XYZ file of C-alpha atoms in Angstrom:
276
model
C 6.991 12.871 -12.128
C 5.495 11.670 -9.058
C 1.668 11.498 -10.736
C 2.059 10.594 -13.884
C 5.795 8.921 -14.108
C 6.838 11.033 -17.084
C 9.175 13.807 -16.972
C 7.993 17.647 -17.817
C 8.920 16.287 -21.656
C 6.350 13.438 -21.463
C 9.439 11.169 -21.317
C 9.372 8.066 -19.239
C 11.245 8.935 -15.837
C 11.754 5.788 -14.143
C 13.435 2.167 -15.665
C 14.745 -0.940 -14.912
C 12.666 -1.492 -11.858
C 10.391 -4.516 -10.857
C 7.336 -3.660 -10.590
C 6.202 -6.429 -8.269
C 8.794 -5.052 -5.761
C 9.350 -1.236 -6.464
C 7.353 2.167 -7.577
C 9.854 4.256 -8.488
C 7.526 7.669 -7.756
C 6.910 5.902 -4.313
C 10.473 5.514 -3.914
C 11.311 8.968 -5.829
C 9.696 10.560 -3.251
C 11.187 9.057 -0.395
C 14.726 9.778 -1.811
C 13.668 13.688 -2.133
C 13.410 13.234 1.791
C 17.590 12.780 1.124
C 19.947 15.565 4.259
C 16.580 16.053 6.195
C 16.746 14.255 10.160
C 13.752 12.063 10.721
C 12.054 14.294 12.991
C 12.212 16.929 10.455
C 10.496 14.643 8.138
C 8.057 13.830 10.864
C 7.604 17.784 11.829
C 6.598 18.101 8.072
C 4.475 15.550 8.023
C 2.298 16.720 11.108
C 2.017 20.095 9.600
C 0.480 18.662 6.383
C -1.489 16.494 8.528
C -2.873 19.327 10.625
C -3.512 21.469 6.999
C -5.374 18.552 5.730
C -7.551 17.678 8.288
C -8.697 21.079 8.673
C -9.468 22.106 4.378
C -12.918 21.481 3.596
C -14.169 18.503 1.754
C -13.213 18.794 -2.026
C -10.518 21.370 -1.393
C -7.645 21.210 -3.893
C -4.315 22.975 -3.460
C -1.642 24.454 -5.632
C 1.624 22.066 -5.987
C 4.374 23.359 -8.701
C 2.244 23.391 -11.803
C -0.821 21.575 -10.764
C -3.630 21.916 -8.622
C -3.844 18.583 -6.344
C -6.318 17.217 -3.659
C -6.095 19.391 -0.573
C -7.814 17.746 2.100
C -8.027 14.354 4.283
C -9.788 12.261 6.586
C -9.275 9.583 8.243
C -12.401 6.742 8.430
C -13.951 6.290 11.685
C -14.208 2.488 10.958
C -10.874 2.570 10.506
C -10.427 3.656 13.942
C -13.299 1.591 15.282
C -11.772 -1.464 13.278
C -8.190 -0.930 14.847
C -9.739 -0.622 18.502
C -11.981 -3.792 18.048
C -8.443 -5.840 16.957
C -6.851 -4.960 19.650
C -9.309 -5.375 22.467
C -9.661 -9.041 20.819
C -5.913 -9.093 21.541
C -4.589 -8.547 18.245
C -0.760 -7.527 17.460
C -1.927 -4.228 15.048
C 0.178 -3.294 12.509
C 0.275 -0.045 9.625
C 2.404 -1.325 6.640
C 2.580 1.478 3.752
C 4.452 2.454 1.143
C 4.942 5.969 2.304
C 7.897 7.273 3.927
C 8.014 6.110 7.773
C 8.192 8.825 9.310
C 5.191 9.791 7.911
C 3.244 6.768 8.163
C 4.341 7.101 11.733
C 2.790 10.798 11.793
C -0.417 9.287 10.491
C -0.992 6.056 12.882
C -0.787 7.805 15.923
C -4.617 9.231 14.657
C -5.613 5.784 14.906
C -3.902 5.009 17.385
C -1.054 2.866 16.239
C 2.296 3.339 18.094
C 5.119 4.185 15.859
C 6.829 0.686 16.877
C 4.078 -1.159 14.829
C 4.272 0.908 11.294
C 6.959 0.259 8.480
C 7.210 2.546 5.546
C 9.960 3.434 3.321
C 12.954 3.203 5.136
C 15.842 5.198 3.737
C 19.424 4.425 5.389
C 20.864 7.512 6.776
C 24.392 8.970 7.359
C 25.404 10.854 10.252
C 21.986 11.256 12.038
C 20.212 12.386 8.065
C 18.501 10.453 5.803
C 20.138 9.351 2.299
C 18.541 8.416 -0.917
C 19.164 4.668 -0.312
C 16.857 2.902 1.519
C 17.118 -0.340 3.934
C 16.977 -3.998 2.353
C 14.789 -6.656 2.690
C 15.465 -10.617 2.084
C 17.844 -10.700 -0.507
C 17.978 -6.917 -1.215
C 20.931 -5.272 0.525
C 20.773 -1.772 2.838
C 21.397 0.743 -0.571
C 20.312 -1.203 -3.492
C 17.285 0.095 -3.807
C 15.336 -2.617 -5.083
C 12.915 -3.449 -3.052
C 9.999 -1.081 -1.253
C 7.077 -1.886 0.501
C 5.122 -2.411 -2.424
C 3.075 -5.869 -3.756
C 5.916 -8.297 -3.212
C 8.053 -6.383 -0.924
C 5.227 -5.645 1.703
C 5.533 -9.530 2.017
C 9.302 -9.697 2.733
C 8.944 -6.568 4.710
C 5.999 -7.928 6.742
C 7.872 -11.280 7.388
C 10.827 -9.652 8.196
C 10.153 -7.296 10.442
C 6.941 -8.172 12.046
C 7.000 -12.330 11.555
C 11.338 -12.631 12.211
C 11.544 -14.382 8.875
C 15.313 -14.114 7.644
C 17.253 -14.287 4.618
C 15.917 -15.152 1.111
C 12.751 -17.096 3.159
C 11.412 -13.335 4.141
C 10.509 -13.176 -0.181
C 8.120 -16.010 -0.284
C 5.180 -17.196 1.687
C 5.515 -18.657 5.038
C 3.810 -21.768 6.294
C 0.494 -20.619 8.014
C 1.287 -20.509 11.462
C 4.252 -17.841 10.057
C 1.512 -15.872 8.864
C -0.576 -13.231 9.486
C -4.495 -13.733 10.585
C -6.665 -10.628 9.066
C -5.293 -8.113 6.389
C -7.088 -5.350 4.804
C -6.137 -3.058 2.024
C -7.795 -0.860 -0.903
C -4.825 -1.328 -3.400
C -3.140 -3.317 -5.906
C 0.193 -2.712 -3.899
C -1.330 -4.622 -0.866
C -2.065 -8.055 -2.720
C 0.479 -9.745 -1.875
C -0.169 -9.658 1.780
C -3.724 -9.970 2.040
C -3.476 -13.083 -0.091
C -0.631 -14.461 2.614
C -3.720 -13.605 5.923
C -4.984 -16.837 6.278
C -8.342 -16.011 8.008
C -9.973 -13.058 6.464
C -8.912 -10.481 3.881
C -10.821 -7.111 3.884
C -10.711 -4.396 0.732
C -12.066 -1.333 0.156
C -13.287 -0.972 -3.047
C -11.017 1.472 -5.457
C -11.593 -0.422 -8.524
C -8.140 -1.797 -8.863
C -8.139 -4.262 -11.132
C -6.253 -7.312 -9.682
C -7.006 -6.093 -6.210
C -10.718 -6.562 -7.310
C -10.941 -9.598 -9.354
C -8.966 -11.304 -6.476
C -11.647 -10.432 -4.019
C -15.129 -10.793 -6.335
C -13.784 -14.187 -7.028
C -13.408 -14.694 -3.659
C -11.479 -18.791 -4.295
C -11.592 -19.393 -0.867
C -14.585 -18.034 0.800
C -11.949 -15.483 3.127
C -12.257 -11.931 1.092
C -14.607 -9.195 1.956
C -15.100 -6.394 -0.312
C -16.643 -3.216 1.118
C -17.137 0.169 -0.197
C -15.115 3.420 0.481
C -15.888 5.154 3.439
C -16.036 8.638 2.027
C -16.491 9.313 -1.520
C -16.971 6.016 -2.643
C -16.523 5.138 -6.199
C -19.126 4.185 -8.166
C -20.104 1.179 -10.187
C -17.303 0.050 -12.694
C -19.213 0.028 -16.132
C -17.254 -2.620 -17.755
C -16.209 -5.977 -15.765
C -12.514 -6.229 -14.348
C -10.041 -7.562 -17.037
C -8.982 -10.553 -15.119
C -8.777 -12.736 -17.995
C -6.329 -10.581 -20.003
C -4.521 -7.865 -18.238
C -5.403 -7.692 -14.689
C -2.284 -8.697 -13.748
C 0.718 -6.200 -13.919
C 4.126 -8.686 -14.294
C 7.449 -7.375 -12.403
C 8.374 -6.508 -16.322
C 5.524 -4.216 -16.386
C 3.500 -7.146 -19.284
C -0.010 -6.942 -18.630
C -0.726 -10.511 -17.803
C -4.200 -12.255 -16.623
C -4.817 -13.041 -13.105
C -4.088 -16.816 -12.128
C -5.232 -18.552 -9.027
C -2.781 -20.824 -6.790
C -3.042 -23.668 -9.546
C -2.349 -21.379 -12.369
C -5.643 -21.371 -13.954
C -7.477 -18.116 -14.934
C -9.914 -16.025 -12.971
C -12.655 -14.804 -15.388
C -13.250 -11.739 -15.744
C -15.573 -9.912 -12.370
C -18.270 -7.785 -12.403
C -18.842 -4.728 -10.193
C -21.140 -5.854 -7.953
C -20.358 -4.161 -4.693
C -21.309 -0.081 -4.504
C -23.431 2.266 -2.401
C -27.071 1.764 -3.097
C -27.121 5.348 -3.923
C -25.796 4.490 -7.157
């Protein structure tokens, strides 16, 4: 369910969600988190994280019926990147779409106090967490419509980090309520890398309107590097920005449009190791 989004009958296993706000695995597996304390979650967390670190490149490990990646790393220019921001006197923050109290495990490695990450927050209930999770903007504590994901990293990201309030925390904020430098290597993190209004940094995954975002590069403020460890290699075919690049909150494959509405053509590949 959480890979594929299909139950063990091939059936669809998640509806009636926006996908410009929610993934429901993200989300699913937040609310499996449901009658465990927070520093359980967190003890669980740092065990994985001490497994993982330690397995070999390439390992693979055994979950229910499948055999899944079993190893991790974290990128030293990460690390190196994070240091540099904040000796320039930068406010660092981790926003994810993990749980928090695992994404609060994992930025302590790079050295990112808990009181600057924001994850998946589930509401709890006499000291445990529930299957509900927090609100944001319009979104209520328990209706469980909005994650950090795409659209809701925004509201989260205003909210929490920028004070923005109220149905204002959904949209973007004039540019001095908005964040300077943003990286991410996802689809899930456009929304907030457009809003940085002095220089956007992605690592190259291949995600489509992630990419053809950054190749087209409208305003001169993306940078597009490759992964740090295994980096993927050329895309064969260009990025479908002019048809489907876009995923609508219905789910309608949609092309990409710039500010003005227009149409970003479709992008080549043009930024891989040399190797390949």
């Amino acid at each position: 369910m959480y890979g594929g989004g299909a139950t063990t009958g091939g059936e669809p296993a998640f509806d009636g969600f926006d996908r410009r706000r929610t993934e429901p695995q993200y989300a699913w597996l937040a609310q499996l988190l449901r009658g465990w304390t927070t520093r359980q979650v967190e003890s669980f967390a740092a065990a994985a994280r001490t497994e993982n670190l330690a397995a070999p490149q390439g390992s693979t490990q055994q979950v229910g019926t499948d055999r899944v990646t079993g190893w991790v790393r974290y990128y030293e220019q990460q690390r190196d990147l994070i240091r540099t921001l904040k000796a320039a006197g930068f406010d660092v923050w981790i926003v994810s779409a993990s749980p928090e109290p695992v994404v609060d495990v994992w930025a302590k490695g790079v050295g990112v106090d808990p009181s600057h990450t924001i994850g998946i927050r589930n509401t709890t209930e006499h000291g445990r967490l529930t299957a509900h999770f927090k609100g944001c903007g319009t979104v209520r504590d328990g209706e469980d419509e909005m994650i950090t994901y795409i659209d809701g990293k925004r509201c989260w990201i205003n909210q929490e980090i920028l004070g923005v309030r109220g149905p204002a925390a959904e949209r973007v904020q004039p540019a001095s309520r908005r964040q300077v430098f943003a990286a991410g290597d996802s689809d899930t993190d456009i929304s907030f890398l457009r809003d940085a209004t002095g220089l956007r940094l992605v690592l190259n995954r291949n995600k489509n309107e992630l990419m053809c975002r950054a190749y087209e590069n409208g305003d001169g403020r993306w940078i597009v590097n490759p992964m740090f460890i295994e980096p993927k290699k050329r895309k064969a075919t260009p990025y479908p920005c002019a048809t489907t690049g876009y995923t609508a909150g219905d789910g309608t494959p949609q092309p990409v449009r710039r500010p003005d509405g227009t149409v970003i053509p479709d992008q080549q590949d043009t930024l891989f190791p040399p190797s390949y």
